[in-house]
mmCIF file with all atom_site columns, C-alpha atoms in Angstrom:
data_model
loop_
_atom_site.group_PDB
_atom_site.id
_atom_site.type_symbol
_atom_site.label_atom_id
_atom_site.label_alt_id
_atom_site.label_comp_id
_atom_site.label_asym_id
_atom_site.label_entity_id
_atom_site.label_seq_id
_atom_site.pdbx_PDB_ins_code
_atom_site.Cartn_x
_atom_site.Cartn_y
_atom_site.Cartn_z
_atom_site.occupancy
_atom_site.B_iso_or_equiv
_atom_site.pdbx_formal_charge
_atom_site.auth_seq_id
_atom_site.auth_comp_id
_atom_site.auth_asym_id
_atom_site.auth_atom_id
_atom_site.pdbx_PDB_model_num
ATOM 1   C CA . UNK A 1 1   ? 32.121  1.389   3.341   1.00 0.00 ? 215 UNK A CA 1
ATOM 2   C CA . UNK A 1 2   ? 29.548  -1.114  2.295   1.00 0.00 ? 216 UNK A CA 1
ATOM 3   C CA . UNK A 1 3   ? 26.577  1.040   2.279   1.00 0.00 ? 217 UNK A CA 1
ATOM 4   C CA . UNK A 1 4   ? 28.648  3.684   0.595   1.00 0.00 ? 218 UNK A CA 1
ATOM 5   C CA . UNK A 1 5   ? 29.560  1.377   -2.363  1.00 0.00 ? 219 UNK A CA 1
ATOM 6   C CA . UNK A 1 6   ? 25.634  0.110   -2.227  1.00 0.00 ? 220 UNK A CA 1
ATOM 7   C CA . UNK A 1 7   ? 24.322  3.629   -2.405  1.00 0.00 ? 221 UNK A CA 1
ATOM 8   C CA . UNK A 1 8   ? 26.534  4.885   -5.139  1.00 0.00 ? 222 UNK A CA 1
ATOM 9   C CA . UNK A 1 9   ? 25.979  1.761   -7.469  1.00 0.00 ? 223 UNK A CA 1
ATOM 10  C CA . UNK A 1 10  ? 22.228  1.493   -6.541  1.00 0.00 ? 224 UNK A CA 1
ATOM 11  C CA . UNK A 1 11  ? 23.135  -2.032  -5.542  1.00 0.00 ? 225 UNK A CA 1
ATOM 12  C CA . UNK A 1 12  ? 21.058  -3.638  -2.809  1.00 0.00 ? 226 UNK A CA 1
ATOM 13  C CA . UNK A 1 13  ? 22.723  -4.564  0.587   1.00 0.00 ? 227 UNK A CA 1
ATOM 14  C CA . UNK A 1 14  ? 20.901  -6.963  3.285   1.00 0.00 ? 228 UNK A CA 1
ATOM 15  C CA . UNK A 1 15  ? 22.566  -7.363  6.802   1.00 0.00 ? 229 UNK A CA 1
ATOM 16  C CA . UNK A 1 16  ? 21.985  -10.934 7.837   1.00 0.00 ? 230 UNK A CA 1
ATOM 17  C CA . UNK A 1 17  ? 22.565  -11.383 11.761  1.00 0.00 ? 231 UNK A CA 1
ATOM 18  C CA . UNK A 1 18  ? 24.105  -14.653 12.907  1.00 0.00 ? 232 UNK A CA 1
ATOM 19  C CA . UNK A 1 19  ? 24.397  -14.640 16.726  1.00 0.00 ? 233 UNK A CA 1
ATOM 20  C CA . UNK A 1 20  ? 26.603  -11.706 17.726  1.00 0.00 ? 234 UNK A CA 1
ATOM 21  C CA . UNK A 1 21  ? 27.061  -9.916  21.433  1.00 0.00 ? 235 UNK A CA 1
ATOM 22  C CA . UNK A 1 22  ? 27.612  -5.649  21.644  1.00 0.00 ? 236 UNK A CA 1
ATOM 23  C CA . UNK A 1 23  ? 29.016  -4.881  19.120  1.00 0.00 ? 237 UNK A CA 1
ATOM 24  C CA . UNK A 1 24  ? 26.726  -6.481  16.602  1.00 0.00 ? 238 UNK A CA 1
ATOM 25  C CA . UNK A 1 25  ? 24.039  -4.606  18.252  1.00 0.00 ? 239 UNK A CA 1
ATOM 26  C CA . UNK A 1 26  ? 25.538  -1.194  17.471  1.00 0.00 ? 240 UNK A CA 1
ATOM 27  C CA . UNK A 1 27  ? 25.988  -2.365  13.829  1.00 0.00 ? 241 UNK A CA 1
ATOM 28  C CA . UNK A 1 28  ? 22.611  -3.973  13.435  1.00 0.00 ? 242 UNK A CA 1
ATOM 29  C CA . UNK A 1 29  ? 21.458  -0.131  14.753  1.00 0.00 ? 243 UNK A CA 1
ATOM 30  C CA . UNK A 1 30  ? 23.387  1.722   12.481  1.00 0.00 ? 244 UNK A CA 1
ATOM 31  C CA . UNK A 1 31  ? 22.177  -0.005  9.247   1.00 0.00 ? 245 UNK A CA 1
ATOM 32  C CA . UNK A 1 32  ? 18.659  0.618   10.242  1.00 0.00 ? 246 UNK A CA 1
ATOM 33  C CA . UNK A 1 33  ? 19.141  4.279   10.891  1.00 0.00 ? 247 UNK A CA 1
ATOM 34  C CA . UNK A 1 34  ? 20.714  3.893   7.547   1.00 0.00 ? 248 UNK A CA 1
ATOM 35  C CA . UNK A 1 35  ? 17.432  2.387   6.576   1.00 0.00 ? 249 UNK A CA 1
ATOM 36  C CA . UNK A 1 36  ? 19.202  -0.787  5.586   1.00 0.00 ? 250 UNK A CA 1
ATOM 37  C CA . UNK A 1 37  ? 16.750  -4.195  5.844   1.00 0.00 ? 251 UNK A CA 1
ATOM 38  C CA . UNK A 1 38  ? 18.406  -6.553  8.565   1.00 0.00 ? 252 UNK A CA 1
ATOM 39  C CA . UNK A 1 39  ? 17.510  -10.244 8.944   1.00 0.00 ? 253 UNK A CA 1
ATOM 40  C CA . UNK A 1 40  ? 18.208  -11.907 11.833  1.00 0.00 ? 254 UNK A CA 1
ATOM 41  C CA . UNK A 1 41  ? 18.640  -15.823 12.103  1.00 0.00 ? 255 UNK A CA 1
ATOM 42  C CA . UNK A 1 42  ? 16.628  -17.620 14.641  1.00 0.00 ? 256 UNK A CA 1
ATOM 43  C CA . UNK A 1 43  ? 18.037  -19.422 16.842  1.00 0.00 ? 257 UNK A CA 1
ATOM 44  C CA . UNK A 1 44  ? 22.075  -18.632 16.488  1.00 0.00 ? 258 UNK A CA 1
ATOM 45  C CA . UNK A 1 45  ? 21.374  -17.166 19.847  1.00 0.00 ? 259 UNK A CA 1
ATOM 46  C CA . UNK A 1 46  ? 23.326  -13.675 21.034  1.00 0.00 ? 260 UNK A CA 1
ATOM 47  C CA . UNK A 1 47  ? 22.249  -10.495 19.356  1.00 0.00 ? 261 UNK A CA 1
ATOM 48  C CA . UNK A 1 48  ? 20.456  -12.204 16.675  1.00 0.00 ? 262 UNK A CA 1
ATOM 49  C CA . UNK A 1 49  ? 18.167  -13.621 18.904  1.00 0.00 ? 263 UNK A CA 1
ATOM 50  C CA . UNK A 1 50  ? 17.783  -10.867 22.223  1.00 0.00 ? 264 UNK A CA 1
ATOM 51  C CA . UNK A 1 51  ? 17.069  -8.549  18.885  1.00 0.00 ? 265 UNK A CA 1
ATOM 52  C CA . UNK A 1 52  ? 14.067  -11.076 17.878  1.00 0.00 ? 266 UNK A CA 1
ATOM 53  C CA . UNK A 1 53  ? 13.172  -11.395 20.897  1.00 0.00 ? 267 UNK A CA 1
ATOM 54  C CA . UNK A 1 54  ? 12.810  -7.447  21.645  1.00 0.00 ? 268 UNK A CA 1
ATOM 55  C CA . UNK A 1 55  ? 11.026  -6.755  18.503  1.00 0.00 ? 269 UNK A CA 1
ATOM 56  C CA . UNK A 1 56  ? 8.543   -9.617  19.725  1.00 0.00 ? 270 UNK A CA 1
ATOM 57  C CA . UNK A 1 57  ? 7.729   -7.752  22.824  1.00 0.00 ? 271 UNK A CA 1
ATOM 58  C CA . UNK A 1 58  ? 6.207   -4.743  20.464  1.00 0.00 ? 272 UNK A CA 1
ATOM 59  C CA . UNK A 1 59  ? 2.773   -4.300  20.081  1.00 0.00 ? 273 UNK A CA 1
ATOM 60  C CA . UNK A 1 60  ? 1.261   -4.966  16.816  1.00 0.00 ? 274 UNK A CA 1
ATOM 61  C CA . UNK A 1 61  ? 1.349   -1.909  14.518  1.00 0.00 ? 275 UNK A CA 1
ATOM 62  C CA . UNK A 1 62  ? -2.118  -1.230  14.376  1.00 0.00 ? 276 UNK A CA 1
ATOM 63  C CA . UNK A 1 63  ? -5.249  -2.605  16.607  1.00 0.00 ? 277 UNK A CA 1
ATOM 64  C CA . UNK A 1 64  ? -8.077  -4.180  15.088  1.00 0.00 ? 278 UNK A CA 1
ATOM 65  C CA . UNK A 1 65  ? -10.131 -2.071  16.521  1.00 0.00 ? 279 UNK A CA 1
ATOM 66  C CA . UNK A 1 66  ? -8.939  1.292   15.440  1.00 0.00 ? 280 UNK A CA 1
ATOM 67  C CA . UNK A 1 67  ? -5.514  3.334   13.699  1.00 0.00 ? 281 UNK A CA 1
ATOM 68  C CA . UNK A 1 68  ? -2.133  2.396   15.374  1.00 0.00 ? 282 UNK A CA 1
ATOM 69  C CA . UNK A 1 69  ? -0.503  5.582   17.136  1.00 0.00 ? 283 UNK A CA 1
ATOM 70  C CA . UNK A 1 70  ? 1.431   8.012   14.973  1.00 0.00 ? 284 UNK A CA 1
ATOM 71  C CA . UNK A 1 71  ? 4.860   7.838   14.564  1.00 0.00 ? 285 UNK A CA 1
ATOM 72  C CA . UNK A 1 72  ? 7.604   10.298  14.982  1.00 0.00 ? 286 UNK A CA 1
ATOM 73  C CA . UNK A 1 73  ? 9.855   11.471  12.965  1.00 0.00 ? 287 UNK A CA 1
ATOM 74  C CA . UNK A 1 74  ? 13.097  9.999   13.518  1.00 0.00 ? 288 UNK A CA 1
ATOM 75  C CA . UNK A 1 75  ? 16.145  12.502  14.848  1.00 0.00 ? 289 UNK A CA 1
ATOM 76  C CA . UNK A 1 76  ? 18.982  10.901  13.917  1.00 0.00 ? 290 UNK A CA 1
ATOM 77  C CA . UNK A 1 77  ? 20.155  13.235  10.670  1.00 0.00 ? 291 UNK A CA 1
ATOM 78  C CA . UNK A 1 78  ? 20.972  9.937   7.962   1.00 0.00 ? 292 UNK A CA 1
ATOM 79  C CA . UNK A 1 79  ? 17.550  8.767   9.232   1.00 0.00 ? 293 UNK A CA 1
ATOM 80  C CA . UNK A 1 80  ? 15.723  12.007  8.483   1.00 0.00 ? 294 UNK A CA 1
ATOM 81  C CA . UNK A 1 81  ? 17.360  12.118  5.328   1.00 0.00 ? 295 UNK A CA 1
ATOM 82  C CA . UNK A 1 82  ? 16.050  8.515   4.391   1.00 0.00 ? 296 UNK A CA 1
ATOM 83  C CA . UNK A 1 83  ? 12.244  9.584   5.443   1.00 0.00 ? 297 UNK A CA 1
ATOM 84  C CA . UNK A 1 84  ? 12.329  7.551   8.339   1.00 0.00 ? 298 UNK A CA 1
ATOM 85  C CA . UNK A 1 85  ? 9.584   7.091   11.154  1.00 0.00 ? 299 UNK A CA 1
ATOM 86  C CA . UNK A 1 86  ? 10.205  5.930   15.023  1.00 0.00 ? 300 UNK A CA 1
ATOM 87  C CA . UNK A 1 87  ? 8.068   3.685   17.112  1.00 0.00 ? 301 UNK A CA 1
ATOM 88  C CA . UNK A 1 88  ? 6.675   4.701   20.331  1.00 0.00 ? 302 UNK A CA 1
ATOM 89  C CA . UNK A 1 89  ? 9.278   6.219   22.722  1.00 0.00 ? 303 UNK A CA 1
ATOM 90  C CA . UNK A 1 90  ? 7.677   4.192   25.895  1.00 0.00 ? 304 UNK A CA 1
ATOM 91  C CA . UNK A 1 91  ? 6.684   0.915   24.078  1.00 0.00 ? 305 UNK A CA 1
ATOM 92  C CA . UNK A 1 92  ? 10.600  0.842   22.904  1.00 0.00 ? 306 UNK A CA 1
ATOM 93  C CA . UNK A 1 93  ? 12.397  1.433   26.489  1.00 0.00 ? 307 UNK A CA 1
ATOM 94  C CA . UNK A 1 94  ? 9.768   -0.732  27.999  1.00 0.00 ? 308 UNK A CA 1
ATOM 95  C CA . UNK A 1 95  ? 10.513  -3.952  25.537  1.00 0.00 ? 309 UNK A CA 1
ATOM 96  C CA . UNK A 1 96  ? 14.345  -3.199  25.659  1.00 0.00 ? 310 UNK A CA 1
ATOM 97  C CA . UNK A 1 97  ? 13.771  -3.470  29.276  1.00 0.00 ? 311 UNK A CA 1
ATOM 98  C CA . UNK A 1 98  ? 12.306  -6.503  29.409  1.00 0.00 ? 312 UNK A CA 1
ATOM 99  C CA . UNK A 1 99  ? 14.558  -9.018  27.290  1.00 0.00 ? 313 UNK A CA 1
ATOM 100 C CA . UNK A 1 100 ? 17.151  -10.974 29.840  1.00 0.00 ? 314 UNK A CA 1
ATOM 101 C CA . UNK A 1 101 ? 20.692  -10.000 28.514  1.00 0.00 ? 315 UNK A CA 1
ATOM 102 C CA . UNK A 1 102 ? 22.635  -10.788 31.879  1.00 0.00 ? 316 UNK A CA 1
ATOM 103 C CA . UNK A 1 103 ? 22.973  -14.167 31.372  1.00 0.00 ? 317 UNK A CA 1
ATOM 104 C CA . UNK A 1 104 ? 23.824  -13.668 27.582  1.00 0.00 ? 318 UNK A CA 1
ATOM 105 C CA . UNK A 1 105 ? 26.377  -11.166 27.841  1.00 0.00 ? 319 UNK A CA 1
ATOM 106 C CA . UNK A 1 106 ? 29.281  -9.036  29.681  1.00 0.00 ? 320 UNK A CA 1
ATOM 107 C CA . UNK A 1 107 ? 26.903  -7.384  32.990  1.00 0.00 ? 321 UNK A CA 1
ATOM 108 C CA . UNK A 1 108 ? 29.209  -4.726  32.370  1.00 0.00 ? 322 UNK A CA 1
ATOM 109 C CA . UNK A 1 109 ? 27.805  -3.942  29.193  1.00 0.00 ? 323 UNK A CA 1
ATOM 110 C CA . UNK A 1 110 ? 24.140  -3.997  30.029  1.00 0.00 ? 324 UNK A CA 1
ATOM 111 C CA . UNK A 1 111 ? 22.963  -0.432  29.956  1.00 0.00 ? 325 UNK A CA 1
ATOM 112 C CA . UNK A 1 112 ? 24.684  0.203   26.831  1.00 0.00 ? 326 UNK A CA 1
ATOM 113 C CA . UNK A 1 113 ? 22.853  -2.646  24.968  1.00 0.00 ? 327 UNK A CA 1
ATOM 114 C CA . UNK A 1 114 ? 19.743  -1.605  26.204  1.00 0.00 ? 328 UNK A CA 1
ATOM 115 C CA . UNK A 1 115 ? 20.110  1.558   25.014  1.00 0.00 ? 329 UNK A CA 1
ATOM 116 C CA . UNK A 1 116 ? 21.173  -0.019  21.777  1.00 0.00 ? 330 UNK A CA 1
ATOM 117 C CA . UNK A 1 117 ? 18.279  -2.119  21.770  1.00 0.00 ? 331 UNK A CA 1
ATOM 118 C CA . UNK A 1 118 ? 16.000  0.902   22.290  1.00 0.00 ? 332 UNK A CA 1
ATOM 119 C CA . UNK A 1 119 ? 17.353  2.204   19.195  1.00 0.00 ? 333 UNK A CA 1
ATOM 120 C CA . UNK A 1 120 ? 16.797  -0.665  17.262  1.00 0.00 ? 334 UNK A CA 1
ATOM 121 C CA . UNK A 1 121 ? 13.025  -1.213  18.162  1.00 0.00 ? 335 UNK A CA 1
ATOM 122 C CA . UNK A 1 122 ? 12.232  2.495   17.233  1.00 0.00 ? 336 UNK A CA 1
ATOM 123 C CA . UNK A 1 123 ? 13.861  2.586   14.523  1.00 0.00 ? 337 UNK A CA 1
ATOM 124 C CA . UNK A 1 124 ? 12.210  -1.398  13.569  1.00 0.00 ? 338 UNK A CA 1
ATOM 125 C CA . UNK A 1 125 ? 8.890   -0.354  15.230  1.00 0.00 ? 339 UNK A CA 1
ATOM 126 C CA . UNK A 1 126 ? 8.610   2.757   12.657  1.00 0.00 ? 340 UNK A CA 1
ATOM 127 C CA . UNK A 1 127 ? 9.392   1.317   9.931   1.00 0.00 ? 341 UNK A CA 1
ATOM 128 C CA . UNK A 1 128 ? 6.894   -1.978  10.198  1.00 0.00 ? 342 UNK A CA 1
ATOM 129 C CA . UNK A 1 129 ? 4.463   1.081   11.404  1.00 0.00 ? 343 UNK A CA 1
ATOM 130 C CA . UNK A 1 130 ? 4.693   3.146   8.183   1.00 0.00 ? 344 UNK A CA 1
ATOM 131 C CA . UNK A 1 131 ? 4.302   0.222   5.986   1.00 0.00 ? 345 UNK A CA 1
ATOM 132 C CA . UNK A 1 132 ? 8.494   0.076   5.068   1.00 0.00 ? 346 UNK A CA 1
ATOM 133 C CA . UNK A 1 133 ? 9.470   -2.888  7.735   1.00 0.00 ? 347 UNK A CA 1
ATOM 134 C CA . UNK A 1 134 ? 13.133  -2.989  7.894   1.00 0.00 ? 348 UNK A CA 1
ATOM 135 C CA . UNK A 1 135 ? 13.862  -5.831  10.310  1.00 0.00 ? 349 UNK A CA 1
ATOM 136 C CA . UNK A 1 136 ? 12.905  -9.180  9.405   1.00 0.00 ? 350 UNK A CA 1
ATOM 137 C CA . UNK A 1 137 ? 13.677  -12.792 11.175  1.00 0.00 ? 351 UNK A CA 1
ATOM 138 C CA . UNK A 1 138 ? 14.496  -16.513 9.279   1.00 0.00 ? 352 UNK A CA 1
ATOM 139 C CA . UNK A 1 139 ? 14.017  -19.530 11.233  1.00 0.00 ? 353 UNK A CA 1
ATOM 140 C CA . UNK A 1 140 ? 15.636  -21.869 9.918   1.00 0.00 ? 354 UNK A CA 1
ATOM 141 C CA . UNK A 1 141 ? 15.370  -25.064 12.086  1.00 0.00 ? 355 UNK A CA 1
ATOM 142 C CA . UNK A 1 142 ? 14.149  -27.917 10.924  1.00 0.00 ? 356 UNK A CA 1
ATOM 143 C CA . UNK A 1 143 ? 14.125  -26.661 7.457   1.00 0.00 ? 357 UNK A CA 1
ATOM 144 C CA . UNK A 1 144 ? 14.993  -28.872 4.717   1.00 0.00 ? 358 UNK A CA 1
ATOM 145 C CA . UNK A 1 145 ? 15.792  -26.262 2.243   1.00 0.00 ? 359 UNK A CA 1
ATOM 146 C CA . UNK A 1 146 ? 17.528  -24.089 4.377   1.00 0.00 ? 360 UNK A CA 1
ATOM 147 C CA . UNK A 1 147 ? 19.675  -22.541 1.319   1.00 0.00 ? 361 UNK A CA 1
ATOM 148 C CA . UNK A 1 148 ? 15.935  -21.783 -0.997  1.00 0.00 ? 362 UNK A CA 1
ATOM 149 C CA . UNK A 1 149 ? 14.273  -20.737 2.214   1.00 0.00 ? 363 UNK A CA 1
ATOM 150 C CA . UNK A 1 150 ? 16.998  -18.018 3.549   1.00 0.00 ? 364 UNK A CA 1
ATOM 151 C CA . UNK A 1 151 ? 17.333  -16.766 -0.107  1.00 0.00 ? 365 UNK A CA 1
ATOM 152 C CA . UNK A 1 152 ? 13.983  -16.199 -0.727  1.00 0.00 ? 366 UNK A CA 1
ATOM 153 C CA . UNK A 1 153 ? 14.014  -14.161 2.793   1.00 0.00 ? 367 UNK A CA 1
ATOM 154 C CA . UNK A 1 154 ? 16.936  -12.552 1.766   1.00 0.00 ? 368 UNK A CA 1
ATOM 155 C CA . UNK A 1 155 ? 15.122  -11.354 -1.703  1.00 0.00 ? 369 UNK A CA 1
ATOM 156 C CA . UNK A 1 156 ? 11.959  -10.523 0.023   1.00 0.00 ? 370 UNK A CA 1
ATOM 157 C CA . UNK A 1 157 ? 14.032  -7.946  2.998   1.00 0.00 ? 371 UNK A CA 1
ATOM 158 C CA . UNK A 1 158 ? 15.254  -6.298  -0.347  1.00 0.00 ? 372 UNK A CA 1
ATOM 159 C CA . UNK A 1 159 ? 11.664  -5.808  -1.761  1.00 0.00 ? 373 UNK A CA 1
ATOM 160 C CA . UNK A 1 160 ? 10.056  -4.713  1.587   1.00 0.00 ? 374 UNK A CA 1
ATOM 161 C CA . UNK A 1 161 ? 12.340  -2.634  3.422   1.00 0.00 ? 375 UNK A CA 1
ATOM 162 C CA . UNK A 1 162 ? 14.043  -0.623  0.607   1.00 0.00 ? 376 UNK A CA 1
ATOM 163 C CA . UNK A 1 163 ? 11.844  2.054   -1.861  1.00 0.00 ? 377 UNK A CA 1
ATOM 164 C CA . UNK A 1 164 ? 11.346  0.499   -4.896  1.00 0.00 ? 378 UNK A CA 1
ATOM 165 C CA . UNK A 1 165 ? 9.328   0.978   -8.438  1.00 0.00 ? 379 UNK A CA 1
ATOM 166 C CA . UNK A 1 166 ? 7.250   -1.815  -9.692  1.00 0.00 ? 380 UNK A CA 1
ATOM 167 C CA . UNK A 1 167 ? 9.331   -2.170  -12.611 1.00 0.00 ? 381 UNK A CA 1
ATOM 168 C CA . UNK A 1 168 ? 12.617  -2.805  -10.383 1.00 0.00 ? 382 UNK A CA 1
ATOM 169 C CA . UNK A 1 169 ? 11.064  -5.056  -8.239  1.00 0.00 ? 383 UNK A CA 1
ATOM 170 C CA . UNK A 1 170 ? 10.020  -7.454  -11.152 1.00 0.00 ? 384 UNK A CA 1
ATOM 171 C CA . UNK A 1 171 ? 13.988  -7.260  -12.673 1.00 0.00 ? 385 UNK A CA 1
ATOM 172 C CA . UNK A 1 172 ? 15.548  -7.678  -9.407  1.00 0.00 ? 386 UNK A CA 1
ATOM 173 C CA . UNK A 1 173 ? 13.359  -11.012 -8.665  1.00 0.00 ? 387 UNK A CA 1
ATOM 174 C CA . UNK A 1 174 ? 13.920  -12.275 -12.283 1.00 0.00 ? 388 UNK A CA 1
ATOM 175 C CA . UNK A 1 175 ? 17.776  -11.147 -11.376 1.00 0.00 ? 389 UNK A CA 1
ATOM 176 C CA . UNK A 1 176 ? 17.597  -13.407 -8.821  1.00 0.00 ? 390 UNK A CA 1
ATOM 177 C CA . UNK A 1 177 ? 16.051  -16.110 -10.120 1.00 0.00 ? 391 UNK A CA 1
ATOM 178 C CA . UNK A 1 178 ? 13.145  -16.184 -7.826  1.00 0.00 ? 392 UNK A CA 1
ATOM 179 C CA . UNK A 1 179 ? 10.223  -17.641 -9.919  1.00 0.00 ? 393 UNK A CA 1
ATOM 180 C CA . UNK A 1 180 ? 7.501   -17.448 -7.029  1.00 0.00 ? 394 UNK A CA 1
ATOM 181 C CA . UNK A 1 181 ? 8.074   -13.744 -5.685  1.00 0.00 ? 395 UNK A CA 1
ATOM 182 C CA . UNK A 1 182 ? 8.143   -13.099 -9.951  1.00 0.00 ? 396 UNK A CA 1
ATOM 183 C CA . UNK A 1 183 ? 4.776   -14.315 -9.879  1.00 0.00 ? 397 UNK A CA 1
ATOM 184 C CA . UNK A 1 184 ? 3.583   -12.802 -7.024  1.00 0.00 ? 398 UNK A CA 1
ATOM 185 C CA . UNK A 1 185 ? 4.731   -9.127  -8.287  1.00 0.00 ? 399 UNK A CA 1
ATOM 186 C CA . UNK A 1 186 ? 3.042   -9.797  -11.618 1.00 0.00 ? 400 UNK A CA 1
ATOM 187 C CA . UNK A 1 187 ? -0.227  -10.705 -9.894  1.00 0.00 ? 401 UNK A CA 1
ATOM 188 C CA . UNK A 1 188 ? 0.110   -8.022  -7.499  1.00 0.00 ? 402 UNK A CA 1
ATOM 189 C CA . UNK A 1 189 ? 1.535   -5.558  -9.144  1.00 0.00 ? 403 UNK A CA 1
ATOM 190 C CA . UNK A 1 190 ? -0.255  -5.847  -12.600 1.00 0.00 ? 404 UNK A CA 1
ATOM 191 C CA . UNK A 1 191 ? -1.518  -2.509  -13.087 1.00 0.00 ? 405 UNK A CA 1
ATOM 192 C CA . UNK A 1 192 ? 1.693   -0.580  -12.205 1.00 0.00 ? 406 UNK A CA 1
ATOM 193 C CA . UNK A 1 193 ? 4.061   -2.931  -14.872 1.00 0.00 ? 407 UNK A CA 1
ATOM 194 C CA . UNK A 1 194 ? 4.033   -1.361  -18.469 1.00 0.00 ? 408 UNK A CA 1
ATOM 195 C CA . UNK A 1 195 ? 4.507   -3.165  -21.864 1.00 0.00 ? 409 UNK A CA 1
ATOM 196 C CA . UNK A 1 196 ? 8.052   -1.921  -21.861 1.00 0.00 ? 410 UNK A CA 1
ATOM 197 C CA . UNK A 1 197 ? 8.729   -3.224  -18.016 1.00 0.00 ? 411 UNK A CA 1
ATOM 198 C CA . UNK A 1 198 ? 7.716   -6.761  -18.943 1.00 0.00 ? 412 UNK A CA 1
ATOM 199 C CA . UNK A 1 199 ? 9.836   -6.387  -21.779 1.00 0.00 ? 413 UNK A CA 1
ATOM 200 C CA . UNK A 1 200 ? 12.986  -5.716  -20.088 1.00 0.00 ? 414 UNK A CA 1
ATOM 201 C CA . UNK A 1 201 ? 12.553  -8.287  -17.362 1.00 0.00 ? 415 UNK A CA 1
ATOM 202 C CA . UNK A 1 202 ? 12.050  -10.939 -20.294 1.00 0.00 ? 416 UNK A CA 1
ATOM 203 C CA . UNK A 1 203 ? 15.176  -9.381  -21.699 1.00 0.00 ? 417 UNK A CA 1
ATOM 204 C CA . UNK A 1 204 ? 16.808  -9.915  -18.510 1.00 0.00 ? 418 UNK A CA 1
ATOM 205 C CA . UNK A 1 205 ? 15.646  -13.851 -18.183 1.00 0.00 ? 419 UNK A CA 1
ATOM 206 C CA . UNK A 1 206 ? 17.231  -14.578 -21.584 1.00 0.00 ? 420 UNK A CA 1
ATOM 207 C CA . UNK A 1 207 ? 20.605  -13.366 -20.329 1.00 0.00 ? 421 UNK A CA 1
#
């Protein structure tokens, strides 16, 4: 329902994963097929954590000494529809493999959050790979300004992992109130911003 309402009013939509067992795995994996950004919180243990930990296990998404392998295209219809890319088949069952999840959760359950797992790295894996990361992770111990710190992540998931024009990039961070990422998209992002783009986003600072 939430995506639906997201898509149809072009309003962004961040899942933020807070511990969680099975079933937040399944969700976690449909949002990404759904080419949703996700950010998981470090250190509420549970999903939020055995996903980190997974997506840790991945190799980097290109060697230093030459192109990173190419991604496939993903299967999963909503997935193709978004333009989305997969990781490495072998490098995704082999990290899903890896990440202890008996002591965590129902033994029971085991194969099929694996296979969730596997999901969720190729569909994470691709999208870091093609330059449109979806998953993201927020420590947040020790942090003194936890509430600045997890918004600014929150903004940032938006920017990243969702297709974007210049011009809406610099109104959503004004939007939100953000002055650093603001100042980062102007300096970044200088050459793409017309006359009338900066002229809306002061518009929408004065409201």
């Amino acid at each position: 329902f939430e995506k639906k309402v997201c898509d149809r009013y072009a309003v962004p939509m961040v899942l933020v994963v807070v511990n969680g067992g099975p079933i937040t795995l399944k969700t976690v994996r449909e949002f990404l097929v759904g080419g949703c950004p996700v950010l998981l919180l470090l250190g509420s243990g549970g999903a939020a954590d055995a996903i980190a930990e997974c997506f840790a296990l991945l190799p980097p998404e290109a060697p230093k000494d030459g192109p990173a392998a190419p991604s496939a295209p993903a299967t999963d219809p909503e997935a193709q529809r978004r333009g989305l890319l997969l990781w490495d088949e072998e490098q995704a069952d082999e990290a899903a493999q890896q990440v202890e999840l008996e002591q965590r959760f129902d033994p029971r359950r085991i194969d099929a959050m694996r296979d969730d797992l596997r999901e969720i790295m190729l569909h994470a894996g691709g999208g870091r790979r093609a330059g449109r990361p979806l998953l993201f992770a927020f420590d947040a111990c020790g942090e003194d300004s936890f509430e600045h710190e997890l918004d600014e992540q929150l903004l940032q998931a938006v920017l990243k992992g969702r297709f974007i024009a210049p011009r809406g990039k610099l109104t959503l961070a004004v939007t939100w109130n953000n002055d650093a990422v603001v100042r980062e998209l102007l300096l970044t992002n200088n050459a793409d911003l017309t006359q009338d783009d900066l002229l809306l986003a002061l518009r929408v600072a004065m409201t």
